[in-house]
GROMACS .gro file of C-alpha atoms in nm:
model
  232
    1MET     CA    1   0.004   0.009  -0.017
    2SER     CA    2   0.288   0.248   0.041
    3LYS     CA    3   0.632   0.374  -0.114
    4PHE     CA    4   0.779   0.530   0.111
    5GLN     CA    5   1.090   0.560   0.213
    6VAL     CA    6   1.179   0.485   0.582
    7LEU     CA    7   1.477   0.575   0.813
    8VAL     CA    8   1.482   0.306   1.069
    9VAL     CA    9   1.738   0.368   1.357
   10GLU     CA   10   1.749   0.124   1.606
   11ASP     CA   11   2.053  -0.060   1.724
   12ASP     CA   12   1.886  -0.354   1.878
   13THR     CA   13   1.949  -0.627   1.614
   14PRO     CA   14   1.646  -0.833   1.727
   15VAL     CA   15   1.364  -0.543   1.760
   16ARG     CA   16   1.569  -0.385   1.431
   17ASN     CA   17   1.493  -0.677   1.235
   18LEU     CA   18   1.121  -0.704   1.363
   19ILE     CA   19   1.032  -0.324   1.220
   20THR     CA   20   1.194  -0.426   0.893
   21THR     CA   21   1.013  -0.744   0.826
   22THR     CA   22   0.737  -0.564   0.900
   23LEU     CA   23   0.790  -0.254   0.696
   24LYS     CA   24   0.847  -0.490   0.423
   25ALA     CA   25   0.563  -0.718   0.473
   26HIS     CA   26   0.354  -0.417   0.383
   27ASP     CA   27   0.541  -0.255   0.071
   28TYR     CA   28   0.726   0.015   0.303
   29ARG     CA   29   1.137   0.063   0.135
   30PHE     CA   30   1.375   0.097   0.390
   31ILE     CA   31   1.703   0.192   0.483
   32THR     CA   32   1.878   0.144   0.838
   33SER     CA   33   2.109   0.204   1.044
   34ALA     CA   34   2.241   0.131   1.417
   35ILE     CA   35   2.405   0.467   1.548
   36GLY     CA   36   2.308   0.826   1.535
   37GLU     CA   37   2.586   0.952   1.321
   38GLY     CA   38   2.500   0.694   1.048
   39ALA     CA   39   2.122   0.812   1.084
   40VAL     CA   40   2.177   1.208   1.009
   41MET     CA   41   2.400   1.127   0.717
   42GLU     CA   42   2.135   0.893   0.609
   43VAL     CA   43   1.893   1.145   0.587
   44ALA     CA   44   2.132   1.385   0.384
   45SER     CA   45   2.215   1.115   0.160
   46HIS     CA   46   1.883   0.930   0.091
   47ASN     CA   47   1.645   1.175   0.233
   48PRO     CA   48   1.377   0.900   0.402
   49ASP     CA   49   0.995   0.975   0.393
   50ILE     CA   50   1.012   0.873   0.782
   51ILE     CA   51   1.246   0.834   1.068
   52LEU     CA   52   1.192   0.529   1.332
   53LEU     CA   53   1.428   0.669   1.590
   54ASP     CA   54   1.506   0.475   1.893
   55LEU     CA   55   1.634   0.697   2.166
   56GLY     CA   56   1.961   0.497   2.313
   57LEU     CA   57   2.200   0.495   2.094
   58PRO     CA   58   2.578   0.327   2.069
   59ASP     CA   59   2.709   0.640   1.954
   60ILE     CA   60   2.512   1.004   2.040
   61ASP     CA   61   2.128   1.042   2.216
   62GLY     CA   62   1.861   0.968   2.024
   63VAL     CA   63   1.741   1.329   2.123
   64GLU     CA   64   2.068   1.458   1.970
   65VAL     CA   65   2.023   1.344   1.667
   66ILE     CA   66   1.648   1.446   1.657
   67ARG     CA   67   1.816   1.843   1.691
   68ARG     CA   68   2.067   1.773   1.429
   69ILE     CA   69   1.795   1.676   1.159
   70ARG     CA   70   1.562   1.966   1.262
   71SER     CA   71   1.847   2.226   1.224
   72TRP     CA   72   1.790   2.191   0.808
   73SER     CA   73   1.504   1.916   0.790
   74ASN     CA   74   1.160   1.895   0.836
   75ILE     CA   75   1.077   1.483   0.783
   76PRO     CA   76   0.847   1.315   1.054
   77ILE     CA   77   1.024   1.168   1.307
   78ILE     CA   78   0.847   0.855   1.497
   79VAL     CA   79   1.086   0.812   1.843
   80ILE     CA   80   1.020   0.458   1.956
   81SER     CA   81   1.175   0.413   2.283
   82ALA     CA   82   1.229   0.208   2.579
   83ARG     CA   83   1.234   0.499   2.756
   84SER     CA   84   0.861   0.527   2.934
   85GLU     CA   85   0.896   0.853   3.153
   86ASP     CA   86   0.698   1.172   3.104
   87ILE     CA   87   1.022   1.368   3.038
   88ASP     CA   88   1.207   1.150   2.838
   89LYS     CA   89   0.924   1.184   2.592
   90ILE     CA   90   0.892   1.574   2.625
   91ASP     CA   91   1.211   1.616   2.542
   92ALA     CA   92   1.194   1.420   2.215
   93LEU     CA   93   0.881   1.630   2.138
   94ASP     CA   94   1.052   1.937   2.250
   95ALA     CA   95   1.347   1.858   2.023
   96GLY     CA   96   1.106   1.817   1.682
   97ALA     CA   97   1.021   1.475   1.689
   98ASP     CA   98   0.644   1.427   1.585
   99ASP     CA   99   0.582   1.099   1.721
  100TYR     CA  100   0.645   0.879   2.040
  101LEU     CA  101   0.626   0.475   2.087
  102THR     CA  102   0.691   0.335   2.364
  103LYS     CA  103   0.845  -0.001   2.415
  104PRO     CA  104   0.762  -0.340   2.368
  105PHE     CA  105   0.476  -0.199   2.096
  106SER     CA  106   0.253  -0.369   1.893
  107VAL     CA  107   0.299  -0.418   1.519
  108ASP     CA  108  -0.024  -0.298   1.449
  109GLU     CA  109   0.032   0.004   1.632
  110LEU     CA  110   0.326   0.114   1.469
  111LEU     CA  111   0.170   0.075   1.156
  112ALA     CA  112  -0.116   0.338   1.258
  113ARG     CA  113   0.140   0.564   1.402
  114LEU     CA  114   0.287   0.569   1.060
  115ARG     CA  115  -0.048   0.601   0.847
  116VAL     CA  116  -0.127   0.911   1.040
  117VAL     CA  117   0.214   1.031   0.985
  118GLN     CA  118   0.122   0.971   0.548
  119ARG     CA  119  -0.220   1.125   0.595
  120ARG     CA  120   0.015   1.443   0.757
  121LEU     CA  121   0.256   1.385   0.496
  122ALA     CA  122  -0.029   1.410   0.196
  123LEU     CA  123  -0.178   1.711   0.320
  124MET     CA  124   0.166   1.909   0.312
  125GLN     CA  125   0.189   1.723   0.000
  126ASN     CA  126  -0.139   1.907  -0.136
  127ASN     CA  127  -0.065   2.213   0.016
  128LEU     CA  128  -0.358   2.196   0.257
  129SER     CA  129  -0.157   2.314   0.512
  130GLN     CA  130  -0.100   2.686   0.286
  131GLU     CA  131  -0.507   2.700   0.192
  132ALA     CA  132  -0.709   2.988   0.307
  133ILE     CA  133  -0.995   2.644   0.461
  134TYR     CA  134  -0.875   2.394   0.642
  135GLU     CA  135  -1.095   2.117   0.663
  136ASN     CA  136  -1.151   1.787   0.899
  137GLY     CA  137  -1.432   1.615   0.922
  138GLN     CA  138  -1.722   1.878   1.009
  139LEU     CA  139  -1.448   2.126   1.122
  140ARG     CA  140  -1.384   2.410   0.893
  141ILE     CA  141  -1.097   2.741   0.925
  142ASP     CA  142  -1.176   3.001   0.731
  143TYR     CA  143  -0.774   3.145   0.818
  144ALA     CA  144  -0.839   3.454   0.570
  145SER     CA  145  -1.200   3.559   0.789
  146GLY     CA  146  -1.040   3.467   1.118
  147CYS     CA  147  -1.404   3.239   1.148
  148ALA     CA  148  -1.406   2.857   1.237
  149TYR     CA  149  -1.737   2.630   1.172
  150LEU     CA  150  -1.811   2.321   1.270
  151ALA     CA  151  -2.099   2.159   1.055
  152ASP     CA  152  -2.139   2.474   0.893
  153GLN     CA  153  -2.214   2.663   1.188
  154GLU     CA  154  -2.012   2.912   1.332
  155LEU     CA  155  -1.784   2.845   1.653
  156SER     CA  156  -1.841   3.188   1.916
  157LEU     CA  157  -1.418   3.135   1.975
  158THR     CA  158  -1.236   3.364   2.228
  159PRO     CA  159  -0.880   3.510   2.017
  160MET     CA  160  -0.703   3.258   2.263
  161GLU     CA  161  -0.917   2.927   2.136
  162TYR     CA  162  -0.938   3.043   1.764
  163LYS     CA  163  -0.528   3.084   1.821
  164LEU     CA  164  -0.470   2.729   1.964
  165LEU     CA  165  -0.718   2.571   1.723
  166CYS     CA  166  -0.484   2.703   1.410
  167LEU     CA  167  -0.211   2.616   1.591
  168LEU     CA  168  -0.337   2.251   1.654
  169ALA     CA  169  -0.495   2.262   1.289
  170ARG     CA  170  -0.169   2.368   1.141
  171ASN     CA  171   0.040   2.061   1.269
  172THR     CA  172  -0.281   1.797   1.267
  173GLY     CA  173  -0.165   1.417   1.374
  174LYS     CA  174   0.161   1.604   1.569
  175VAL     CA  175   0.180   1.587   1.936
  176LEU     CA  176   0.257   1.935   2.084
  177THR     CA  177   0.429   1.916   2.392
  178HIS     CA  178   0.261   2.191   2.669
  179LYS     CA  179   0.604   2.410   2.632
  180TYR     CA  180   0.556   2.413   2.246
  181ILE     CA  181   0.249   2.585   2.237
  182LEU     CA  182   0.255   2.848   2.546
  183GLN     CA  183   0.600   2.923   2.310
  184ASN     CA  184   0.384   2.977   2.028
  185VAL     CA  185   0.072   3.128   2.139
  186TRP     CA  186   0.179   3.322   2.485
  187GLY     CA  187   0.546   3.388   2.386
  188SER     CA  188   0.648   3.248   2.702
  189SER     CA  189   0.685   2.840   2.829
  190LEU     CA  190   0.633   2.909   3.238
  191GLU     CA  191   0.516   2.601   3.400
  192THR     CA  192   0.258   2.871   3.564
  193ASP     CA  193   0.093   2.913   3.248
  194VAL     CA  194   0.002   2.574   3.207
  195GLY     CA  195  -0.301   2.570   3.436
  196SER     CA  196  -0.397   2.843   3.227
  197LEU     CA  197  -0.348   2.697   2.906
  198ARG     CA  198  -0.557   2.391   3.011
  199VAL     CA  199  -0.887   2.554   3.104
  200PHE     CA  200  -0.860   2.704   2.760
  201MET     CA  201  -0.797   2.364   2.591
  202ALA     CA  202  -1.088   2.223   2.829
  203THR     CA  203  -1.337   2.489   2.676
  204LEU     CA  204  -1.246   2.482   2.358
  205ARG     CA  205  -1.320   2.077   2.322
  206LYS     CA  206  -1.629   2.133   2.467
  207LYS     CA  207  -1.718   2.335   2.160
  208LEU     CA  208  -1.551   2.131   1.932
  209GLU     CA  209  -1.720   1.798   2.068
  210GLN     CA  210  -2.102   1.924   2.105
  211ALA     CA  211  -2.390   1.712   2.021
  212PRO     CA  212  -2.510   1.574   1.739
  213ILE     CA  213  -2.122   1.617   1.654
  214SER     CA  214  -1.955   1.445   1.926
  215HIS     CA  215  -1.598   1.361   1.698
  216GLN     CA  216  -1.277   1.406   1.933
  217TYR     CA  217  -1.063   1.613   1.770
  218ILE     CA  218  -0.812   1.701   2.023
  219GLN     CA  219  -0.633   1.425   2.166
  220THR     CA  220  -0.507   1.530   2.541
  221HIS     CA  221  -0.143   1.338   2.618
  222ILE     CA  222  -0.064   1.342   3.001
  223GLY     CA  223   0.164   1.534   3.146
  224VAL     CA  224   0.301   1.596   2.766
  225GLY     CA  225   0.050   1.819   2.521
  226TYR     CA  226  -0.251   1.791   2.269
  227ARG     CA  227  -0.235   1.662   1.907
  228MET     CA  228  -0.524   1.713   1.645
  229MET     CA  229  -0.663   1.407   1.553
  230LYS     CA  230  -0.727   1.367   1.158
  231VAL     CA  231  -1.140   1.296   1.150
  232GLU     CA  232  -1.327   1.127   0.888
   0.00000   0.00000   0.00000
């Protein structure tokens, strides 16, 4: 189903073999690297579509790999790591990772995460993120007029709610950390502002998930941040 090329950065041979076997079975092309420095070189030379990255690499930490790649590339990066603490997830996402999958993981979940990234790439390739109109299920945002609609009914949003909605919409499918959101909407990332962010997100979600629509547009990642889900 896919002609996407995936760079697998994993030094654990059994895990790497599991991932590559799964990719091959689902028609993904792939290249591999067991070290961070090699991963950066593979990105520069092969320009893969998606990166699956382990954090515990033998030469340099995976978070540093993310930072290096993000200095010149927006290639989607899905972290696959045994590190399960919130701080590890937050560090990786703040460095520029698009998603975080904790080991041990199921093959089905890995494929689902890949499909999410593919859908987001398809949107980007079609320049939908740059169009004047954003559409996701029954949600529509008219960036030019500064209005948002749900099932063709205009939403009554505060300026802050509208800013949050637009930021999430322009990053559909990507987990945005509290810090990232605060920096891009508030202009700061003070820990004391997280409480206010939660309040605004709660009111925004209530307006987006009103009956009879009842779709979950915004997914909460407890202790990490929020993600705009793609709704069919």
